[in-house]
Short mmCIF file of C-alpha atoms in Angstrom, two decimals:
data_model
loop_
_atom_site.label_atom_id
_atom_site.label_comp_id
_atom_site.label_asym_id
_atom_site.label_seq_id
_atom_site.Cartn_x
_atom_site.Cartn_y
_atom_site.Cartn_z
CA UNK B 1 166.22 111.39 -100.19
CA UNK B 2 163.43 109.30 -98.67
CA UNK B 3 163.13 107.73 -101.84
CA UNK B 4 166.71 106.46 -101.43
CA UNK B 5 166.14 105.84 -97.50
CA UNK B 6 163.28 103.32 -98.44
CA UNK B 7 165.04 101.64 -101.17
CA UNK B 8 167.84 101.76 -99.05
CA UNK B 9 165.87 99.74 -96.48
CA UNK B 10 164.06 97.35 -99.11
CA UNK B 11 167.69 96.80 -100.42
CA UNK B 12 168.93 95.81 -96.66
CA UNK B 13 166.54 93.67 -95.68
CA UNK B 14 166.71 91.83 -99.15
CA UNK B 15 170.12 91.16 -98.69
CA UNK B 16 169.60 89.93 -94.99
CA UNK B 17 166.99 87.66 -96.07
CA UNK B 18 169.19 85.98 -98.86
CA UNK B 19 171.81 85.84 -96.80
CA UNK B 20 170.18 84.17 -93.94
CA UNK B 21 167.83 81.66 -96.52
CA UNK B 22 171.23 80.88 -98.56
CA UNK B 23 172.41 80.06 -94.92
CA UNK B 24 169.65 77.45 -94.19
CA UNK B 25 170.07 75.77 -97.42
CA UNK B 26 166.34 74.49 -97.70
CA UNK B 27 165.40 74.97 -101.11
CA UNK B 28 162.19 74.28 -101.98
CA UNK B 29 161.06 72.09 -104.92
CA UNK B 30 159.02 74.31 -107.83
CA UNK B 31 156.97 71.78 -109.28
CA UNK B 32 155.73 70.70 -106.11
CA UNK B 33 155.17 74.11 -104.41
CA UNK B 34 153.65 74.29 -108.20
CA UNK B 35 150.92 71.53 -107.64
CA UNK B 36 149.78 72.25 -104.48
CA UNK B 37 149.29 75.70 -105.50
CA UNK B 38 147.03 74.72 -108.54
CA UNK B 39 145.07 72.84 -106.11
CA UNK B 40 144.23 75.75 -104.12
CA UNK B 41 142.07 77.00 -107.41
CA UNK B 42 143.52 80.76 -107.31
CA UNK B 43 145.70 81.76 -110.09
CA UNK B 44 147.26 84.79 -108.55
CA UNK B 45 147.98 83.14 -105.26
CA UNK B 46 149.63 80.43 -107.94
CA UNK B 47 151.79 83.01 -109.62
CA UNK B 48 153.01 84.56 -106.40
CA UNK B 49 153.43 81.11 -104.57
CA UNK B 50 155.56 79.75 -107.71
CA UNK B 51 157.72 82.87 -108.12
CA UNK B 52 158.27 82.87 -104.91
CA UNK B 53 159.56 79.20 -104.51
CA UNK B 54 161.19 79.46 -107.92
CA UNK B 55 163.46 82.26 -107.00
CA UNK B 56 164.59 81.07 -104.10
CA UNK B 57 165.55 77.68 -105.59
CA UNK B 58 167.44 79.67 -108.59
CA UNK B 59 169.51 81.65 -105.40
CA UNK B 60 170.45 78.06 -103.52
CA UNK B 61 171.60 76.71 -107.46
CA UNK B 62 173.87 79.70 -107.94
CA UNK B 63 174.54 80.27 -104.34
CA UNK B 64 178.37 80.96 -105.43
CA UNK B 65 176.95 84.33 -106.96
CA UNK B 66 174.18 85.40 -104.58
CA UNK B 67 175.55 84.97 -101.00
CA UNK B 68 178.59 87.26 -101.59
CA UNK B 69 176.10 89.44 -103.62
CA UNK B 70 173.52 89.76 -101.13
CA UNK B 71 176.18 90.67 -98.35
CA UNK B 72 177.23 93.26 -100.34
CA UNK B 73 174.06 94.62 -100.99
CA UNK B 74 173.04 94.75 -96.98
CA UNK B 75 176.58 96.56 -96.96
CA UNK B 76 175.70 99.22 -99.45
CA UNK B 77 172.20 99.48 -98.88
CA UNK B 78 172.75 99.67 -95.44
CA UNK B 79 175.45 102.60 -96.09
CA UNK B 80 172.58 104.05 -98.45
CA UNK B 81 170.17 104.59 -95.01
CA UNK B 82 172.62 106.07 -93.16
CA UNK B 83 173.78 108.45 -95.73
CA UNK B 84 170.15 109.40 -96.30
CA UNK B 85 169.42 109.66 -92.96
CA UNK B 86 172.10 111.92 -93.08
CA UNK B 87 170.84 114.03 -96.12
CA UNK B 88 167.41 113.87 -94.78
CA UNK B 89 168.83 116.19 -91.48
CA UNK B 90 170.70 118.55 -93.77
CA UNK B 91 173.96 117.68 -91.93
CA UNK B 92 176.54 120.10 -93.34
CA UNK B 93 179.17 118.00 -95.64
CA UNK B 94 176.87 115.29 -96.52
CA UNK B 95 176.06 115.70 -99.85
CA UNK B 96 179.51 114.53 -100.99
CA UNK B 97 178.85 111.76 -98.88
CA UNK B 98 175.95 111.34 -100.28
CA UNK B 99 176.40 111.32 -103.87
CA UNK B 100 179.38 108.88 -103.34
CA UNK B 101 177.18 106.27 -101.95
CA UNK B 102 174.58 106.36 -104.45
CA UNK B 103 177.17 106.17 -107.24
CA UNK B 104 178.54 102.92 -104.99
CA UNK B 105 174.76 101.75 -105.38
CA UNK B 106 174.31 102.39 -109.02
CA UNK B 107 177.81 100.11 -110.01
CA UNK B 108 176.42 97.35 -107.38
CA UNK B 109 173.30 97.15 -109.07
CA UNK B 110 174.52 96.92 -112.48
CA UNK B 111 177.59 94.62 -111.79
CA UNK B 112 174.87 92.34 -109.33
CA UNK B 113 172.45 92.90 -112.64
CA UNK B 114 175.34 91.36 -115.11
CA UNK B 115 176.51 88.90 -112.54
CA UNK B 116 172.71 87.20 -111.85
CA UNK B 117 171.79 86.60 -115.29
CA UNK B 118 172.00 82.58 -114.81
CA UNK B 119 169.87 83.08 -111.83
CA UNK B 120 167.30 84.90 -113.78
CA UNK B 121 167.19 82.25 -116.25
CA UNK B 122 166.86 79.53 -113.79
CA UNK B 123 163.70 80.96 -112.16
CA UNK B 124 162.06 82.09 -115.30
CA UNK B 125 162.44 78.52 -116.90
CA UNK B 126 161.23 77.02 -113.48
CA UNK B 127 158.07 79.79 -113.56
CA UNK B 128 157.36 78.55 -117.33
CA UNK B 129 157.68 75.11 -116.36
CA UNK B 130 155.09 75.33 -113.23
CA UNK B 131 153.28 77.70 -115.31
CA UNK B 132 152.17 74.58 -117.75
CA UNK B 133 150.36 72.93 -114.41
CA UNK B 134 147.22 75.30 -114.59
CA UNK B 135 144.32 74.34 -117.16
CA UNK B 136 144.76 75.78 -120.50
CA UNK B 137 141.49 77.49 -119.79
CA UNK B 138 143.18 79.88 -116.99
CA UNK B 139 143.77 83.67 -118.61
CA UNK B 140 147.47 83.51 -116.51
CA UNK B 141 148.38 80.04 -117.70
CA UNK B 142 149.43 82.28 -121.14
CA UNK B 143 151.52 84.85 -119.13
CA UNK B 144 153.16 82.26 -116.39
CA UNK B 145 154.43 80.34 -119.59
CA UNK B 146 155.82 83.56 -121.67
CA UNK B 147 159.48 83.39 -120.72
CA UNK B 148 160.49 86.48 -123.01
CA UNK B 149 157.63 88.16 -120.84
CA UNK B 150 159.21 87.47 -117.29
CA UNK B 151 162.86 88.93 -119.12
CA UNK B 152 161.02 92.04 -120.14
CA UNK B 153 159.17 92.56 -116.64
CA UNK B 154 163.45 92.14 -115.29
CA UNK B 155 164.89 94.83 -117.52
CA UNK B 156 161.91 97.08 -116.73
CA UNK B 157 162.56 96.44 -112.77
CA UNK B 158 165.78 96.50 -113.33
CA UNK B 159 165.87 100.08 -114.84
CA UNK B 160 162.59 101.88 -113.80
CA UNK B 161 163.40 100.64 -109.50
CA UNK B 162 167.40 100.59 -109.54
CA UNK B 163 168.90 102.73 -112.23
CA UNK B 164 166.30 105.49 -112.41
CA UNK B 165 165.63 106.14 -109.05
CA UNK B 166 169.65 106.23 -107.82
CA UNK B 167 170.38 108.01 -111.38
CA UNK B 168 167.72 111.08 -110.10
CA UNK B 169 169.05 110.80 -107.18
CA UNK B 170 172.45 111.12 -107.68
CA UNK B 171 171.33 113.74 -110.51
CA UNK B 172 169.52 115.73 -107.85
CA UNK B 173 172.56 116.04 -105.93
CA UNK B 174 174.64 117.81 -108.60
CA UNK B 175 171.70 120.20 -108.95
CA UNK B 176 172.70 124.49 -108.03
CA UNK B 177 169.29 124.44 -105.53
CA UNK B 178 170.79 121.02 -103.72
CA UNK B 179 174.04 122.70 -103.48
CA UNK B 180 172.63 125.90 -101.94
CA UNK B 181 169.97 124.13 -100.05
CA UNK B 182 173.33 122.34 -97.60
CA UNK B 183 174.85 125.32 -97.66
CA UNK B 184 171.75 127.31 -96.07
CA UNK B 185 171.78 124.40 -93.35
CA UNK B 186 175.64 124.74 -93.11
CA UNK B 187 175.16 128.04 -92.33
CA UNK B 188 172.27 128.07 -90.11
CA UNK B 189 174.76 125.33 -87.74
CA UNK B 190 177.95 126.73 -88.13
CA UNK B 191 179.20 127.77 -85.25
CA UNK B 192 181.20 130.75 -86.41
CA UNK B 193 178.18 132.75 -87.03
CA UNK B 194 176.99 133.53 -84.06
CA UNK B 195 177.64 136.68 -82.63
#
């Protein structure tokens, strides 16, 4: 469950941040974020620099999708630390609760997944793109310019940080020891027992 509380919290703030940048409406431009980077002589500062700028440019173009998106991922993410929380203290009646939310999560991130696809494109292309700036004799220029590379690092992402972790999660729930773990804690706080 802290698992969940963290990602929970990662998820949250996300969503507040795209929220509040798709708010300001500054988006910056790639290529020059791009050249001024390349400047600067270090490759990795380059790659994070240009992903960086590149995503948030492909958010502000397909700000139709990701505003209502990223308000309802501070909703559910936000519902996700709370009902961990909640899990984390044993509260009796929670794991219902729980498991509910996380299933909420899991159909978020695969219908924000399906829904984001143009964004994903957009940045990629724009990473490719600023990706051709750096001397053909950089080791990175070959991976910044690998589109199908950038796709493959999504899916992975995508499944190994989203699906996987609310999927045991969620599992974990459903499990006999879960089940008699809450009601151990039910019992130790209910009332009725006492003598």
């Amino acid at each position: 469950m802290l698992l969940t509380w963290l990602i929970g919290v990662r998820g949250f703030m996300s969503g507040c941040g795209t929220a509040t940048y798709l708010r300001g409406g500054m988006a910056p431009d790639v290529m020059v974020v791009a050249e001024q980077a390349r400047d600067q002589g270090d490759p990795f500062q380059f790659t994070f620099l240009v992903l960086e700028a590149a995503q948030a440019r492909a958010l502000s173009l397909h700000q139709d999708v990701s505003f209502p998106l990223s308000i309802g991922k501070v909703l559910l993410c936000g519902l996700l630390v709370v009902a961990s929380g909640l899990a984390l203290g044993g509260r009796p009646g929670t794991r219902g609760f729980v498991l509910q939310v996380l299933v909420a999560n899991l159909a978020f991130a695969a219908v924000e997944y399906a829904l984001t696809r143009s964004v994903r494109g957009a940045w990629i292309d724009m990473v490719a793109q600023a990706g051709a700036l750096l001397p053909s004799d950089v080791p990175e220029r070959a991976g910044l310019t690998n589109p199908g590379l950038w796709w493959t690092a999504e899916r992975v992402r995508f499944v190994v940080f989203e699906l996987a972790i609310l999927g045991s999660a969620a599992l974990a729930l459903t499990r006999e020891r879960t089940k008699l773990y809450f009601q151990a804690v039910a019992r130790t706080i209910d009332p009725s027992d006492e003598p």
